[in-house]
PDB file of C-alpha atoms in Angstrom:
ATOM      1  CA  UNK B   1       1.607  75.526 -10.709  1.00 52.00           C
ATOM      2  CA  UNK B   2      -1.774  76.209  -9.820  1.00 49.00           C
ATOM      3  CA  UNK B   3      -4.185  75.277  -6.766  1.00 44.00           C
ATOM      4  CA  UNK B   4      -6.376  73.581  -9.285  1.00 46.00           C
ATOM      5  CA  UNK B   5      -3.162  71.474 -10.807  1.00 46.00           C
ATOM      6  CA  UNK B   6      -2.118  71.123  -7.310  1.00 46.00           C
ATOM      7  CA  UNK B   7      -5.205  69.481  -5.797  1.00 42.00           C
ATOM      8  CA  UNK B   8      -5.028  67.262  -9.086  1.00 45.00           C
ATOM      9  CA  UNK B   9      -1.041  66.247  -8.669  1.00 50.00           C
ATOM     10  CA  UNK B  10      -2.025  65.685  -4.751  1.00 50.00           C
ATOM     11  CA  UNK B  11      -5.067  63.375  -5.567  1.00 51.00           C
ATOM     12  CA  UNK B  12      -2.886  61.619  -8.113  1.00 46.00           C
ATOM     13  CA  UNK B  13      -0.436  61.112  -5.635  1.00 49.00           C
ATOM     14  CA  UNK B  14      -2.877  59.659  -3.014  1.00 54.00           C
ATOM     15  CA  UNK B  15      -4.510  57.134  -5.472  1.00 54.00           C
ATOM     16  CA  UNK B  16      -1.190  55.824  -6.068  1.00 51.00           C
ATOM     17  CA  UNK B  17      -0.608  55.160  -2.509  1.00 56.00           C
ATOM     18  CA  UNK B  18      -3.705  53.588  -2.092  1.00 53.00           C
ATOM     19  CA  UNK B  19      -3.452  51.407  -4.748  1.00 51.00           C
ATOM     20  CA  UNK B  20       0.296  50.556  -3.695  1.00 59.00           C
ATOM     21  CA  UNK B  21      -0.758  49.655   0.057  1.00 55.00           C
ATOM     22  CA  UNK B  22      -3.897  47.745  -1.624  1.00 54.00           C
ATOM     23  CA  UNK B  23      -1.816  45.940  -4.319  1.00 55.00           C
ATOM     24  CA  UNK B  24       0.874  45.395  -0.815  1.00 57.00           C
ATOM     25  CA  UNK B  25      -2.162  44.050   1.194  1.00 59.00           C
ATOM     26  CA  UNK B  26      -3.522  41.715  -1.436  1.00 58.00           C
ATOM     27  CA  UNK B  27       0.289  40.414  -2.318  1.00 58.00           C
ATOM     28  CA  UNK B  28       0.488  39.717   1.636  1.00 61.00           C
ATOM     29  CA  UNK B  29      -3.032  37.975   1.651  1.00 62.00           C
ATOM     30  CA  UNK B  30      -1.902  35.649  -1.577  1.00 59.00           C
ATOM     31  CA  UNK B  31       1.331  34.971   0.134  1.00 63.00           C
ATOM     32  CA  UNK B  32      -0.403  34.309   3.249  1.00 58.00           C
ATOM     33  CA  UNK B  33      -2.431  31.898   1.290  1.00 56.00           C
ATOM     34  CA  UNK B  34      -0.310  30.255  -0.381  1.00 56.00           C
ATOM     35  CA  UNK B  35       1.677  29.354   2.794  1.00 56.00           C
ATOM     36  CA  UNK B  36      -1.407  28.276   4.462  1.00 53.00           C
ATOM     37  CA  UNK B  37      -2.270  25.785   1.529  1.00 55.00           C
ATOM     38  CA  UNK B  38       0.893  24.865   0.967  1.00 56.00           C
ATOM     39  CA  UNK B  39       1.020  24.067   4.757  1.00 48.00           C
ATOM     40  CA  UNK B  40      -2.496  22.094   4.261  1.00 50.00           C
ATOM     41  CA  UNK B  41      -1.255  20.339   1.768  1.00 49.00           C
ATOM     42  CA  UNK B  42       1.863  19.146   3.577  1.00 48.00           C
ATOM     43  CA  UNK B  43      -0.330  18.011   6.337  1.00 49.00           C
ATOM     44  CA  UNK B  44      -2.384  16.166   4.293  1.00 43.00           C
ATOM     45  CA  UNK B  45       0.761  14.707   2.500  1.00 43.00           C
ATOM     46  CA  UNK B  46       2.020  13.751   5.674  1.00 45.00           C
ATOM     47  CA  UNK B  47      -0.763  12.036   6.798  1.00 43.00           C
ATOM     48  CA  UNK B  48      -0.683  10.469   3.982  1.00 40.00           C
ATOM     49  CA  UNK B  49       3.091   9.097   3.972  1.00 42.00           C
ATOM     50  CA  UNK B  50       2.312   8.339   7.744  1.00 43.00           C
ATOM     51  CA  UNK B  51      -1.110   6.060   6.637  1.00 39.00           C
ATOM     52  CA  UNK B  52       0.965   3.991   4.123  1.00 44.00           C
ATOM     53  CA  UNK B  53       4.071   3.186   6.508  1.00 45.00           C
ATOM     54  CA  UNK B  54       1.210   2.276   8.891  1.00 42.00           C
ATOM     55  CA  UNK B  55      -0.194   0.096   6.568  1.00 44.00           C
ATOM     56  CA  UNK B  56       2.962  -1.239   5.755  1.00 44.00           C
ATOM     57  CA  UNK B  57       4.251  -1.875   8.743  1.00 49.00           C
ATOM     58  CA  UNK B  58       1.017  -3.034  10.545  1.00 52.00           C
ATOM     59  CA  UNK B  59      -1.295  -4.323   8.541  1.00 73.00           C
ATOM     60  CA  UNK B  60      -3.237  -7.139   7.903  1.00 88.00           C
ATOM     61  CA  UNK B  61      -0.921  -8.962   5.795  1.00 90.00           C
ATOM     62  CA  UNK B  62      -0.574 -12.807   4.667  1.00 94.00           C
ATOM     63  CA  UNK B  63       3.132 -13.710   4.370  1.00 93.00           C
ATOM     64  CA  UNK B  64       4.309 -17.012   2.534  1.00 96.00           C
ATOM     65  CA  UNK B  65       7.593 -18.553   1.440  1.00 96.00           C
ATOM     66  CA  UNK B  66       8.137 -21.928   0.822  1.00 96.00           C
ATOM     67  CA  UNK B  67       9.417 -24.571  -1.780  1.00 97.00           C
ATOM     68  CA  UNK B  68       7.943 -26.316  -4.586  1.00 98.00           C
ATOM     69  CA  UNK B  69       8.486 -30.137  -4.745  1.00 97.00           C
ATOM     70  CA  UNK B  70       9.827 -29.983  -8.397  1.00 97.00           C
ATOM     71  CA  UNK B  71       8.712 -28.391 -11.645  1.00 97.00           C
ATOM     72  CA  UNK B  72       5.761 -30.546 -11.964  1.00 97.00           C
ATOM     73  CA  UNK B  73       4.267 -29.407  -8.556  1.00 98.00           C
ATOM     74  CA  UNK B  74       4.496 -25.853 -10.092  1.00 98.00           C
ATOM     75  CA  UNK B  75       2.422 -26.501 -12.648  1.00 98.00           C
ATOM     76  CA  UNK B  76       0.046 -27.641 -10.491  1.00 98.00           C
ATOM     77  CA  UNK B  77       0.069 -24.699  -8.407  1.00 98.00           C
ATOM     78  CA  UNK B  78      -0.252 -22.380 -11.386  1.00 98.00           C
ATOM     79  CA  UNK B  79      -3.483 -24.746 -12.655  1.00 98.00           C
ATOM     80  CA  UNK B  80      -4.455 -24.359  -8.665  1.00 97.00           C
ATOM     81  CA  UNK B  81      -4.601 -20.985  -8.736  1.00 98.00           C
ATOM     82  CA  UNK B  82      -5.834 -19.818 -12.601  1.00 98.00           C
ATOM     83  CA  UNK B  83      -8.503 -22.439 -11.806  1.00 98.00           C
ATOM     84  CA  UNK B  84      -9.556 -21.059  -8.291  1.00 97.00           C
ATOM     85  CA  UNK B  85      -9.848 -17.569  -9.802  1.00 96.00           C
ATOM     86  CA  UNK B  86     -12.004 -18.466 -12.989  1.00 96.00           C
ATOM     87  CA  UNK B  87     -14.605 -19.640 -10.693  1.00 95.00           C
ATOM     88  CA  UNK B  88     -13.990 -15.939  -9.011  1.00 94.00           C
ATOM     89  CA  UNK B  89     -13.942 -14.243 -12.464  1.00 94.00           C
ATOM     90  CA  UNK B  90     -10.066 -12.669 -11.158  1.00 95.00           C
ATOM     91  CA  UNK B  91      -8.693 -11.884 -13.786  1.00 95.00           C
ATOM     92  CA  UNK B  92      -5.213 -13.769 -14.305  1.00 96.00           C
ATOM     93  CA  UNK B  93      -1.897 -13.010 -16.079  1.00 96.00           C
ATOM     94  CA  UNK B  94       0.596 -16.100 -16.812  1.00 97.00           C
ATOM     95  CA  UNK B  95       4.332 -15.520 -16.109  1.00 97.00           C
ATOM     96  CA  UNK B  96       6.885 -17.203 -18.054  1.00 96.00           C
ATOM     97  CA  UNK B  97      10.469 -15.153 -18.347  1.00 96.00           C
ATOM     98  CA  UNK B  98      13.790 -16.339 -19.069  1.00 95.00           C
ATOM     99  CA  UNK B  99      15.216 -13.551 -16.866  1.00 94.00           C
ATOM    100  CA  UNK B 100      14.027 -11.536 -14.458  1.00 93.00           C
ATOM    101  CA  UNK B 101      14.261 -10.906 -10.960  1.00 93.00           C
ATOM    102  CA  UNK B 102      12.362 -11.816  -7.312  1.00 93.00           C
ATOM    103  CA  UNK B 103      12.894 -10.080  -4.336  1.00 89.00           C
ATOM    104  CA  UNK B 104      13.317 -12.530  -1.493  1.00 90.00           C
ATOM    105  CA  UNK B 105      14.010 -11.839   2.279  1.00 84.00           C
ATOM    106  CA  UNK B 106      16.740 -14.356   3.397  1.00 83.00           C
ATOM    107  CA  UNK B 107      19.315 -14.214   6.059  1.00 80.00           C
ATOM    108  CA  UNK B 108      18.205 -11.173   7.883  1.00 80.00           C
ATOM    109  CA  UNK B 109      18.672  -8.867   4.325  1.00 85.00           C
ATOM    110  CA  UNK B 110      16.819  -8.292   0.897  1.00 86.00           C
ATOM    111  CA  UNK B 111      18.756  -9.962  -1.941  1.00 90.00           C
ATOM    112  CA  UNK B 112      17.676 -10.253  -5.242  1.00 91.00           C
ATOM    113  CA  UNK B 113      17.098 -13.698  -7.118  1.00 93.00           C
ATOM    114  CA  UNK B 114      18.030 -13.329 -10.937  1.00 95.00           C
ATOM    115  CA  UNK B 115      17.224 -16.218 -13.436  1.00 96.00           C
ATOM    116  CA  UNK B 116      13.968 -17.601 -14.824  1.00 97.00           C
ATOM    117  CA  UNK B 117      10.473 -17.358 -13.421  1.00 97.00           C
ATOM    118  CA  UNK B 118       7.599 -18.438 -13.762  1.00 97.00           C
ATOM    119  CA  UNK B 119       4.533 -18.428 -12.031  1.00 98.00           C
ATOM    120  CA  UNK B 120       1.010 -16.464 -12.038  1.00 98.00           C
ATOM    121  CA  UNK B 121      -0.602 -13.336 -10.661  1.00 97.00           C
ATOM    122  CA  UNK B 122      -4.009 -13.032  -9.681  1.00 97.00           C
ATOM    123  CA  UNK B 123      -6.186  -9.682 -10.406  1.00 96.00           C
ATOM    124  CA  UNK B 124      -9.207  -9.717  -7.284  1.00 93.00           C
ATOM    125  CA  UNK B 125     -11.429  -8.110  -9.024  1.00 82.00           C
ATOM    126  CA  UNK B 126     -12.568  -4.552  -7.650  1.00 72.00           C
ATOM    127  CA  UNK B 127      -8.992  -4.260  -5.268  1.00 74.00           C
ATOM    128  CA  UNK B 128      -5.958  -2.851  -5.946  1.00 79.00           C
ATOM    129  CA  UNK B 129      -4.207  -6.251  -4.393  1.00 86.00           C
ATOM    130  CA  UNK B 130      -2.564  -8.622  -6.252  1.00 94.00           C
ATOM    131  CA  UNK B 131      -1.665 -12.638  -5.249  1.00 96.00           C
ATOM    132  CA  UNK B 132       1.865 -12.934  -6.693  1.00 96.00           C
ATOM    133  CA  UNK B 133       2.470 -16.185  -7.188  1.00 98.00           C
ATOM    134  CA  UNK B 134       6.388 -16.668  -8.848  1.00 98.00           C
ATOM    135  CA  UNK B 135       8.569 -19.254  -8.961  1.00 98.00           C
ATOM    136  CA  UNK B 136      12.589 -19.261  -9.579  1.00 96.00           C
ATOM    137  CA  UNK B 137      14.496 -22.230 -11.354  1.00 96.00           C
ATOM    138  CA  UNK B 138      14.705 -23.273  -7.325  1.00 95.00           C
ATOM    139  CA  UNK B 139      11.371 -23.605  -7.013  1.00 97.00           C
ATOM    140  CA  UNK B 140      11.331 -21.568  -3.962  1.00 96.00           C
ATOM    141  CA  UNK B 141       8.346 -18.831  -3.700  1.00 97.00           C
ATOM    142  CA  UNK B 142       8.432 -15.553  -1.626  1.00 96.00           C
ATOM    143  CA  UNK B 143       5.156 -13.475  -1.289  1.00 95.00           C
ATOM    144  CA  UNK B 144       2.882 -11.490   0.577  1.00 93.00           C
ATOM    145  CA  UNK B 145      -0.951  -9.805   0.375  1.00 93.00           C
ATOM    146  CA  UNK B 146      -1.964  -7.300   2.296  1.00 90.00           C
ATOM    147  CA  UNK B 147      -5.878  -7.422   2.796  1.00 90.00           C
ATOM    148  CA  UNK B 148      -7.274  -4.923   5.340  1.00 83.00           C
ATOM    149  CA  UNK B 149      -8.251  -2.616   2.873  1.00 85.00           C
ATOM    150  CA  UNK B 150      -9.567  -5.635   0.368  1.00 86.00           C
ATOM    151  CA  UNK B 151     -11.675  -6.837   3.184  1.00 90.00           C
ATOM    152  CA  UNK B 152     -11.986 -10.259   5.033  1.00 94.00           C
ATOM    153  CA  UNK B 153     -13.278 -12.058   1.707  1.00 94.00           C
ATOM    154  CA  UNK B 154     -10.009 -12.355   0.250  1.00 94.00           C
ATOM    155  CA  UNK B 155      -8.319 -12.634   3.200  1.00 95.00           C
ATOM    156  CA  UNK B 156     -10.144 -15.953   3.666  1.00 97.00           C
ATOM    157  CA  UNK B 157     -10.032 -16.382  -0.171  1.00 96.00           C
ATOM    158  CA  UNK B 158      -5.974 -16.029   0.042  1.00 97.00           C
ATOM    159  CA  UNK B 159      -5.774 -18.412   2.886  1.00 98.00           C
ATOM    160  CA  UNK B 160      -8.036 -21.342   1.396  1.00 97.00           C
ATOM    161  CA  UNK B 161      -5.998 -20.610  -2.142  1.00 97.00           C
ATOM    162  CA  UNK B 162      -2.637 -21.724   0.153  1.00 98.00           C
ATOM    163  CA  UNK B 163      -4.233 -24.725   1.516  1.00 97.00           C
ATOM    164  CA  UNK B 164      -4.842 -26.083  -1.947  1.00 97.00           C
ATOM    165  CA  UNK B 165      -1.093 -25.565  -2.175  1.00 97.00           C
ATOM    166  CA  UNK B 166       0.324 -27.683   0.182  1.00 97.00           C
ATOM    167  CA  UNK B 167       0.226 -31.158  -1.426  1.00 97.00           C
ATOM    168  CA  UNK B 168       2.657 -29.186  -3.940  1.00 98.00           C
ATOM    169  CA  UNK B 169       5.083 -27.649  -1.534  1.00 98.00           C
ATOM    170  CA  UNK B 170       8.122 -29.644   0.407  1.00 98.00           C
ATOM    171  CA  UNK B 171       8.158 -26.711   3.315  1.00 96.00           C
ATOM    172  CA  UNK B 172       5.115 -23.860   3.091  1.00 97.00           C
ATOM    173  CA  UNK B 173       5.578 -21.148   5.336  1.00 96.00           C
ATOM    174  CA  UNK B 174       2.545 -18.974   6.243  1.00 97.00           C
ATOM    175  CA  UNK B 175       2.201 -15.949   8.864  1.00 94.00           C
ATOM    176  CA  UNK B 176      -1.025 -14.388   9.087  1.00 94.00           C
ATOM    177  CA  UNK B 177      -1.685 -11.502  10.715  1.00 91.00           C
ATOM    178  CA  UNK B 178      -5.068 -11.627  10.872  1.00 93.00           C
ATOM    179  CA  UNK B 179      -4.691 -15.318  12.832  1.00 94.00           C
ATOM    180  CA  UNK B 180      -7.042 -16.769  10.277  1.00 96.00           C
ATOM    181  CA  UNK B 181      -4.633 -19.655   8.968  1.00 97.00           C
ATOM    182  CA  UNK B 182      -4.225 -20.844  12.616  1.00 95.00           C
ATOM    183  CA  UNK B 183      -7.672 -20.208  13.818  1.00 95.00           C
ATOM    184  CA  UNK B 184      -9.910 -20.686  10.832  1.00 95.00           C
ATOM    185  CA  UNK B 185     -12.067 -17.488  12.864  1.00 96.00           C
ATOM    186  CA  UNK B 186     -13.162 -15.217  10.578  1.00 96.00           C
ATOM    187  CA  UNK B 187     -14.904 -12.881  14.031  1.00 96.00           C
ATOM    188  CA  UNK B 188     -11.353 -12.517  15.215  1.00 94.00           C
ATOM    189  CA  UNK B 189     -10.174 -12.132  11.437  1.00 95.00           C
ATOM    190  CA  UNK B 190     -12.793  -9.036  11.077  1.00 94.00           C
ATOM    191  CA  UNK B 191     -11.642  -7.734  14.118  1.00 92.00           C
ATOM    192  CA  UNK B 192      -8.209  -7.412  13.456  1.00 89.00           C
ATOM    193  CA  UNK B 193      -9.251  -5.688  10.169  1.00 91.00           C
ATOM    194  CA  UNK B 194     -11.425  -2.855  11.773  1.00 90.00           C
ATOM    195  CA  UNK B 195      -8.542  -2.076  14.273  1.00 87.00           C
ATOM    196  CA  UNK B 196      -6.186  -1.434  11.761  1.00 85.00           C
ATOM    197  CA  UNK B 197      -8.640   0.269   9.347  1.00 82.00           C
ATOM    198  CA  UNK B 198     -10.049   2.143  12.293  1.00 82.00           C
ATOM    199  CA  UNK B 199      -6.145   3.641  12.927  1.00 79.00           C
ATOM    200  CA  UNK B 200      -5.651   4.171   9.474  1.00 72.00           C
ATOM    201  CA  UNK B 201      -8.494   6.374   9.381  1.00 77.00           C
ATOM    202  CA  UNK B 202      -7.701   8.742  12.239  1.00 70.00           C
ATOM    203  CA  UNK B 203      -4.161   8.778  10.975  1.00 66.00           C
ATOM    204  CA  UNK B 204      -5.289  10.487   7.931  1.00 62.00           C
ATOM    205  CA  UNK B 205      -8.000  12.508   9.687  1.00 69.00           C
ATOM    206  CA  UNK B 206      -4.925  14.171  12.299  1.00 63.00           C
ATOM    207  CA  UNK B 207      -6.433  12.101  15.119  1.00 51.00           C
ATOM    208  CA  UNK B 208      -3.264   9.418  15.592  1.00 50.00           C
ATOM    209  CA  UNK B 209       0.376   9.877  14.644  1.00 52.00           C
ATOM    210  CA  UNK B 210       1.556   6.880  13.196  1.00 48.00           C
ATOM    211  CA  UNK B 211       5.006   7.141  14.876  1.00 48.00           C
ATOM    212  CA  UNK B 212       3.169   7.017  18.258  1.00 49.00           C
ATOM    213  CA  UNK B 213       1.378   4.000  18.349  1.00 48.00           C
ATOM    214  CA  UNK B 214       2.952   1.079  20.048  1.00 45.00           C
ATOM    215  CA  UNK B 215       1.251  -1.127  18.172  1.00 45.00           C
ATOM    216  CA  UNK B 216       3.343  -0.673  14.990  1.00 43.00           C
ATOM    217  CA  UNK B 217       4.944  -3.958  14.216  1.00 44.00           C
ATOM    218  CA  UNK B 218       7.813  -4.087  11.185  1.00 36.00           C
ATOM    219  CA  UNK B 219       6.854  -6.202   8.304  1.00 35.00           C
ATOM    220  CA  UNK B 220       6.996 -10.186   8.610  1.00 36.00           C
ATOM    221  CA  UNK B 221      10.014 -11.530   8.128  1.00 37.00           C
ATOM    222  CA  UNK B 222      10.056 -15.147   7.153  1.00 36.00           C
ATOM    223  CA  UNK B 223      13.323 -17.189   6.676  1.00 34.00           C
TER     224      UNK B 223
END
């Protein structure tokens, strides 16, 4: 071999290693990157997951359970509400099912009611919220609405709707934590709203760990 096809063989031989520790470098940097998004995204997922058992477990939520006085008080509470949300322009879907089945809260445990229900659910218009309003053959109803991200208009909304229900109910059971069913305060209402959207925010922005704050409260649980 020649010093001319030896310089050539030698200067092949480098370029290869150069492009191998290049082609090595830039598989380390994508690797490297893909760990670090990966990572970011995990974070943000976790935020995430931590923001909706926050806001699950501590948020402004309307409870109710109670009993209709017999079938003809449910129709009136179905008229109630389909009327009270025309003059909102909700939009409003009739239930009417031979068999399906309620989750209710009863005893300390979740159990499942299976048989016909009927009932209405109310669309607010511009929230992802719904007002669940069903009824078993028992006549018993078992809801909730969670309304700091809606905002304090429904919240009041929700709690005048249940007022017009109480000529129609034998026992109607109401925890609001927001106070505004006991107080009628719509200040202290607002307030309670900005707290918890205030948390949820620095949740998701890294600032608060959901599993730290004391003020996490499990959901109502009404009997």
């Amino acid at each position: 071999m020649n010093i001319r096809h030896q310089f050539a063989s030698d200067d092949f031989y480098r370029t290869m290693e150069a492009f191998t520790a290049v082609s090595f470098l830039f598989y380390v940097a994508v690797t490297v990157y893909m760990i670090l998004n990966n990572w970011r995204q995990m974070r943000v997922l976790t935020r995430l997951l931590e923001a909706a058992t926050f806001s699950a477990r501590a948020g402004v939520t309307i409870s109710f359970e109670g009993e209709a006085k017999d079938n003809q008080a449910v129709d009136s509470v179905i008229a109630e509400a389909t009327a009270f949300a025309a003059t909102r322009s909700w939009r409003v879907e009739l239930v009417s099912k031979d068999n399906a089945e309620l989750d209710r809260f009863k005893d300390e445990k979740w159990v499942k009611y299976v048989g016909p229900v009927r009932g209405v659910i109310l669309h607010p218009h511009d929230v992802r919220e719904l007002i669940r309003l069903e009824f078993g053959s028992d006549h018993a109803l078992q809801s909730f609405v969670t309304t700091h991200r809606a905002g304090p208009d429904l919240h009041v909304a929700v709690v005048e709707l249940l007022n017009r229900f109480k000529p129609h109910f034998t026992r109607l059971q109401v925890e609001d934590k927001g106070e505004y069913w006991e107080t009628g305060e719509r200040l202290k209402l607002e307030q309670h709203i900005n707290t918890v959207n205030g948390m949820l925010e620095d949740i998701l922005r890294g600032k608060l760990s959901a599993r730290n704050l004391e003020a996490s409260e499990s959901l109502p649980r009404m009997t």
